[in-house]
Coordinates of C-alpha atoms in Angstrom, one line a residue:
M259 CA 8.3 201.2 58.1
P260 CA 6.8 200.9 61.6
F261 CA 8.7 202.7 64.4
A262 CA 10.1 200.9 67.4
L263 CA 8.7 201.9 70.8
K264 CA 11.3 202.7 73.4
P265 CA 11.2 200.6 76.6
L266 CA 9.2 202.1 79.4
S267 CA 12.2 202.2 81.6
Q268 CA 13.9 204.6 79.2
R269 CA 10.9 206.8 78.6
A270 CA 10.3 207.1 82.4
R271 CA 13.5 209.0 82.7
L272 CA 12.3 211.8 80.3
S273 CA 10.0 214.6 81.2
R274 CA 8.7 217.6 79.3
S275 CA 10.3 220.9 79.9
G276 CA 8.4 224.1 79.6
S277 CA 9.6 224.7 76.1
G278 CA 8.2 221.3 74.9
R279 CA 11.6 219.6 74.6
C280 CA 12.5 216.3 76.1
M281 CA 15.0 216.8 78.9
P282 CA 16.6 214.2 81.3
H283 CA 14.7 214.3 84.5
S284 CA 16.9 214.7 87.6
G285 CA 16.1 212.4 90.4
V286 CA 12.3 212.5 90.1
A287 CA 10.5 209.4 88.8
V288 CA 8.0 210.1 86.1
T289 CA 5.2 207.7 85.4
P290 CA 4.1 207.8 81.7
S291 CA 0.4 208.3 81.1
P292 CA -1.4 205.0 80.5
Y293 CA -3.5 206.8 77.8
R294 CA -0.4 207.8 75.9
Q295 CA 0.9 204.2 76.0
I296 CA -2.4 202.8 74.7
S297 CA -2.4 205.4 71.9
E298 CA 1.1 204.5 70.9
I299 CA 0.4 200.8 70.9
K300 CA -2.7 201.3 68.8
S301 CA -0.6 203.4 66.4
Y302 CA 2.1 200.8 66.2
S303 CA -0.5 198.0 65.6
S304 CA -2.0 200.0 62.7
Y305 CA 1.4 200.4 61.1
R306 CA 2.1 196.7 61.5
K307 CA -1.3 195.8 59.9
K308 CA -0.5 198.1 57.0
D309 CA 2.9 196.4 56.5
Q310 CA 1.4 192.9 56.7
D311 CA -1.4 193.9 54.2
Y312 CA 1.3 195.3 51.8
L313 CA 3.5 192.2 52.0
S314 CA 0.5 189.9 51.5
T315 CA -0.7 191.9 48.5
Y316 CA 2.7 191.6 46.8
G317 CA 3.3 188.0 47.8
M318 CA 6.2 188.8 50.1
S319 CA 4.8 187.6 53.4
D320 CA 6.6 184.8 55.2
F321 CA 9.4 184.8 52.6
S322 CA 11.5 181.7 52.5
V323 CA 13.4 179.6 49.9
V324 CA 13.8 175.9 49.5
D325 CA 15.9 173.5 47.4
P326 CA 13.8 172.4 44.4
K327 CA 15.0 168.8 44.6
G328 CA 12.0 166.6 45.6
W329 CA 9.4 169.1 44.4
E330 CA 8.0 167.1 41.6
C331 CA 4.2 166.8 41.7
D332 CA 2.2 169.2 39.5
L333 CA -0.4 170.6 41.9
Q334 CA -3.3 170.7 39.4
S335 CA -2.6 167.2 38.3
V336 CA -3.0 165.9 41.9
Y337 CA -6.6 167.1 41.9
S338 CA -7.2 165.8 38.4
A339 CA -5.7 162.4 39.2
Y340 CA -8.0 161.9 42.2
M341 CA -11.0 162.9 40.2
G342 CA -10.0 160.3 37.5
Y343 CA -9.5 157.7 40.2
F344 CA -13.0 158.3 41.6
Q345 CA -14.5 158.0 38.2
L346 CA -12.6 154.8 37.3
H347 CA -13.5 153.1 40.6
S348 CA -17.0 154.5 40.9
V349 CA -16.2 156.2 44.2
P350 CA -19.2 158.4 45.3
W351 CA -17.0 161.1 46.6
Y352 CA -19.9 163.6 46.6
E353 CA -21.6 161.5 49.4
R354 CA -18.5 161.3 51.6
S355 CA -17.8 163.7 54.4
W356 CA -14.4 164.6 52.9
G357 CA -16.0 165.2 49.4
V358 CA -16.1 168.9 50.1
F359 CA -12.4 169.1 49.1
F360 CA -13.1 167.8 45.7
E361 CA -16.2 169.9 44.8
S362 CA -13.8 172.2 42.8
F363 CA -10.2 172.9 42.4
D364 CA -10.7 176.0 44.6
E365 CA -12.0 173.8 47.4
F366 CA -9.1 171.4 46.9
L367 CA -6.7 174.4 47.4
T368 CA -8.2 175.2 50.9
F369 CA -5.8 172.6 52.3
A370 CA -3.1 175.3 51.9
W371 CA -0.6 173.6 49.7
P372 CA 3.1 174.6 49.9
V373 CA 4.3 175.1 46.3
I374 CA 7.1 176.4 44.2
T375 CA 7.4 177.2 40.4
V376 CA 9.9 175.2 38.3
T377 CA 10.4 174.1 34.7
D378 CA 10.7 170.5 33.6
S379 CA 14.2 169.7 32.5
W380 CA 12.9 167.5 29.7
T381 CA 9.9 169.4 28.2
G382 CA 10.9 172.9 29.3
R383 CA 7.4 173.7 30.5
A384 CA 6.8 175.6 33.7
H385 CA 4.8 174.1 36.5
I386 CA 3.4 174.8 40.0
V387 CA 4.6 171.8 42.0
T388 CA 4.4 170.4 45.5
R389 CA 6.1 167.6 47.3
P390 CA 4.9 164.0 47.7
T391 CA 5.1 164.5 51.4
S392 CA 2.5 167.3 51.1
I393 CA 0.2 164.8 49.4
G394 CA 0.8 162.4 52.3
A395 CA -0.1 165.2 54.7
F396 CA -3.3 165.8 52.9
I397 CA -4.2 162.0 53.1
K398 CA -3.3 162.0 56.8
M399 CA -5.6 165.1 57.4
V400 CA -8.5 163.3 55.7
K401 CA -8.0 160.2 57.8
T402 CA -7.6 162.2 61.0
R403 CA -10.7 164.5 60.5
F404 CA -13.0 162.1 58.6
G405 CA -11.8 158.6 59.5
E406 CA -11.3 157.4 55.9
T407 CA -8.1 156.7 54.0
L408 CA -7.5 158.0 50.5
P409 CA -5.2 156.0 48.3
L410 CA -1.9 157.4 47.0
I411 CA -2.5 157.9 43.2
D412 CA 0.2 156.9 40.8
N413 CA -0.8 158.8 37.6
I414 CA 0.2 162.3 39.0
L415 CA 2.2 164.4 36.6
R416 CA 5.8 164.4 37.9
V417 CA 8.5 166.7 36.7
T418 CA 12.2 166.9 37.1
P419 CA 13.1 170.5 38.0
F420 CA 15.6 172.1 35.7
E421 CA 16.5 174.7 38.3
T422 CA 19.1 173.9 40.9
S423 CA 19.1 177.1 42.9
Q424 CA 16.8 177.7 45.7
R425 CA 13.2 178.7 44.9
H426 CA 10.7 181.0 46.6
L427 CA 8.3 178.9 48.7
R428 CA 4.6 180.0 48.6
T429 CA 1.4 178.7 50.2
V430 CA -1.6 178.4 47.9
S431 CA -5.0 178.2 49.7
D432 CA -7.5 179.5 47.2
Y433 CA -7.9 179.9 43.4
A434 CA -7.1 183.6 43.4
S435 CA -3.6 183.0 44.8
Y436 CA -3.1 180.0 42.4
K437 CA -4.1 182.2 39.4
K438 CA -1.7 184.9 40.6
L439 CA 1.1 182.5 40.9
H440 CA 0.2 180.8 37.5
A441 CA 0.6 184.2 35.8
T442 CA 4.4 184.1 36.7
L443 CA 4.9 180.8 34.8
P444 CA 5.7 182.4 31.4
A445 CA 8.6 184.4 33.0
A446 CA 9.9 181.2 34.6
Y447 CA 9.7 179.4 31.3
L448 CA 11.6 182.2 29.5
A449 CA 14.3 182.4 32.2
A450 CA 14.9 178.7 32.0
L451 CA 14.9 178.7 28.2
K452 CA 17.6 181.4 28.0
L453 CA 19.8 179.3 30.3
R454 CA 19.2 176.2 28.2
V455 CA 20.0 178.0 25.0
R456 CA 23.2 179.6 26.4
S457 CA 24.4 176.3 27.6
G458 CA 24.0 174.9 24.1
E459 CA 21.3 172.3 24.9
P460 CA 20.4 170.6 21.6
R461 CA 16.8 170.1 22.5
A462 CA 16.3 173.8 23.3
I463 CA 18.0 174.8 20.1
R464 CA 15.8 172.5 18.0
E465 CA 12.8 173.9 19.8
L466 CA 13.8 177.5 18.8
W467 CA 14.5 176.4 15.2
S468 CA 11.2 174.6 15.0
A469 CA 9.3 177.6 16.2
R470 CA 10.2 179.4 13.0
N471 CA 9.9 182.9 14.6
K472 CA 13.4 183.6 15.8
T473 CA 16.5 185.1 14.1
F474 CA 19.8 183.2 14.3
L475 CA 23.0 185.3 14.2
S476 CA 26.6 184.1 13.9
I477 CA 29.4 186.6 14.3
D478 CA 33.2 186.4 14.0
F479 CA 36.0 188.8 14.9
E480 CA 39.7 188.8 13.9
W481 CA 41.8 190.6 16.5
L482 CA 45.3 191.9 16.3
E483 CA 47.6 189.5 18.2
R484 CA 49.8 192.3 19.6
N485 CA 46.9 194.4 20.7
T486 CA 43.6 192.6 21.3
S487 CA 41.7 195.9 21.5
S488 CA 42.2 196.3 17.8
C489 CA 39.8 194.5 15.4
L490 CA 41.1 193.6 12.0
E491 CA 38.0 192.0 10.5
W492 CA 34.4 191.3 11.4
G493 CA 31.9 189.1 9.7
Y494 CA 28.4 187.8 10.3
A495 CA 25.7 185.4 8.9
A496 CA 22.0 185.6 9.9
V497 CA 18.8 183.8 9.1
R498 CA 15.4 185.5 9.9
C499 CA 13.2 182.5 10.4
G500 CA 10.0 184.5 11.1
H501 CA 10.4 186.5 7.9
L502 CA 11.1 183.4 5.8
E503 CA 8.1 181.6 7.3
G504 CA 5.9 184.5 6.6
V505 CA 6.8 184.5 2.9
G506 CA 6.5 180.8 2.5
T507 CA 10.2 180.0 2.2
W508 CA 10.8 177.0 4.5
P509 CA 13.1 175.3 5.0
P510 CA 15.4 178.1 3.9
D511 CA 18.0 177.7 1.2
P512 CA 21.2 179.3 2.6
E513 CA 22.5 180.9 -0.6
P514 CA 19.6 183.2 -1.4
N515 CA 18.0 183.5 2.1
Y516 CA 20.9 184.0 4.6
R517 CA 22.1 187.5 5.3
R518 CA 25.9 187.7 5.5
G519 CA 28.6 190.2 5.3
H520 CA 32.4 190.8 5.8
Y521 CA 34.0 194.0 6.9
I522 CA 37.7 194.9 6.9
V523 CA 39.2 197.7 8.9
G524 CA 40.9 200.1 6.4
E525 CA 43.7 201.2 8.8
Y526 CA 45.1 197.7 9.1
V527 CA 44.4 196.0 5.7
D528 CA 47.6 194.9 3.9
K529 CA 49.6 196.5 6.7
V530 CA 49.1 194.2 9.7
H531 CA 49.2 190.4 9.7
N532 CA 48.9 188.0 12.6
K533 CA 51.7 185.5 13.0
Y534 CA 50.3 182.6 15.0
R535 CA 46.9 182.6 13.4
P536 CA 47.3 184.3 10.0
N537 CA 44.4 186.4 8.8
F538 CA 43.4 186.5 5.1
P539 CA 41.2 189.6 4.7
W540 CA 40.7 189.1 1.0
A541 CA 39.8 185.4 1.2
Y542 CA 36.1 185.9 1.9
V543 CA 34.2 183.5 -0.4
F544 CA 30.5 184.3 0.4
G545 CA 30.4 187.7 -1.4
E546 CA 32.4 190.9 -1.6
S547 CA 34.2 192.3 1.4
Q548 CA 33.7 195.9 2.4
V549 CA 36.5 198.2 3.8
V550 CA 35.3 200.5 6.6
P551 CA 37.2 203.0 8.7
K552 CA 38.1 201.9 12.2
A553 CA 36.0 204.6 13.8
K554 CA 32.9 203.4 11.9
L555 CA 33.1 199.7 12.6
A556 CA 31.2 199.8 15.9
Q557 CA 28.5 201.8 14.2
V558 CA 28.2 199.3 11.4
I559 CA 28.0 196.3 13.9
S560 CA 25.4 198.1 16.0
A561 CA 23.2 198.9 13.0
I562 CA 23.2 195.4 11.7
I563 CA 22.4 193.8 15.0
S564 CA 19.7 196.4 15.6
S565 CA 18.1 195.5 12.3
L566 CA 17.7 191.9 13.4
A567 CA 16.3 192.6 16.9
S568 CA 12.7 193.0 17.9
P569 CA 11.1 195.9 19.8
D570 CA 9.9 193.6 22.5
Q571 CA 13.3 192.0 23.2
K572 CA 13.6 193.7 26.6
R573 CA 10.5 192.1 28.1
L574 CA 10.3 188.8 26.2
L575 CA 12.8 186.2 25.1
I576 CA 15.4 187.9 22.8
P577 CA 14.2 186.9 19.4
W578 CA 17.6 186.2 18.0
C579 CA 20.2 183.7 19.0
S580 CA 23.8 184.5 18.5
L581 CA 26.9 182.3 18.1
G582 CA 30.1 184.3 18.4
T583 CA 33.7 183.5 17.8
A584 CA 36.9 185.6 18.2
S585 CA 40.3 184.7 16.8
A586 CA 43.4 186.0 18.5
E587 CA 46.4 184.4 20.1
T588 CA 49.4 186.1 21.8

């Protein structure tokens, strides 16, 4: 990080001793060399320039956040809507003085549009959006510089942001910066989709099911009422949609195509029974129950879940959706 220069009033009180150490000067005013000051200022400026270049390269310059409410106009659709308007109404934009802004999307971006990334609460798609007031500012700029008034177009794609927390504000002034920001949209889509799935949004769940490439997992625990750290039973059911789609079995028949299992902890079976919510370890009706030692239950659960997960789950959307329940009352 750039160093901070000391005020000249402080540095004037220091002088060099014969040994090369800085010692307080006693009663004699020392005037710092102007060449040294210029050298330090140039060095400071070079550090500042390197910092600014670094921040600009990684998109962190002029960092600020805004409330996503009101950011609803897809930026690319603004340009597309105006080009459609010119075509529909036979406007010779290429002969107008302001036509340079519509020669390409890159030229349109030279206005330096303030934008954020959001996902549409209805479709779930990610967008780079700007505000209607920014479109108004663009129209005002055209009128001020070129003396002509552009209409406000109605058929611009408008989205309702799913996000409610503040978003990182960026300024897009060329296609390179737009392309760089566009590359972050898949991550924004996945982050929003995870939140929608975890909240149980029906549309998001149906979207995952229709994709036919996820694994759905439901798990259930039975805990000891007197000690909730002790598990009496564990069961699961899973459907591997991607596998079934690959072998041509869709929609899946639950009986032959769902994986399921029931495990009873051997140390507690027929010895411990819950009072308020009775457990029935031998009443499993979807197959045979397996008795496992208490020390091996965690290993069994980990292995089963690992067999359903995908190697890319850490960098992509986790390819299985879990529904968990736990039964215990004290």
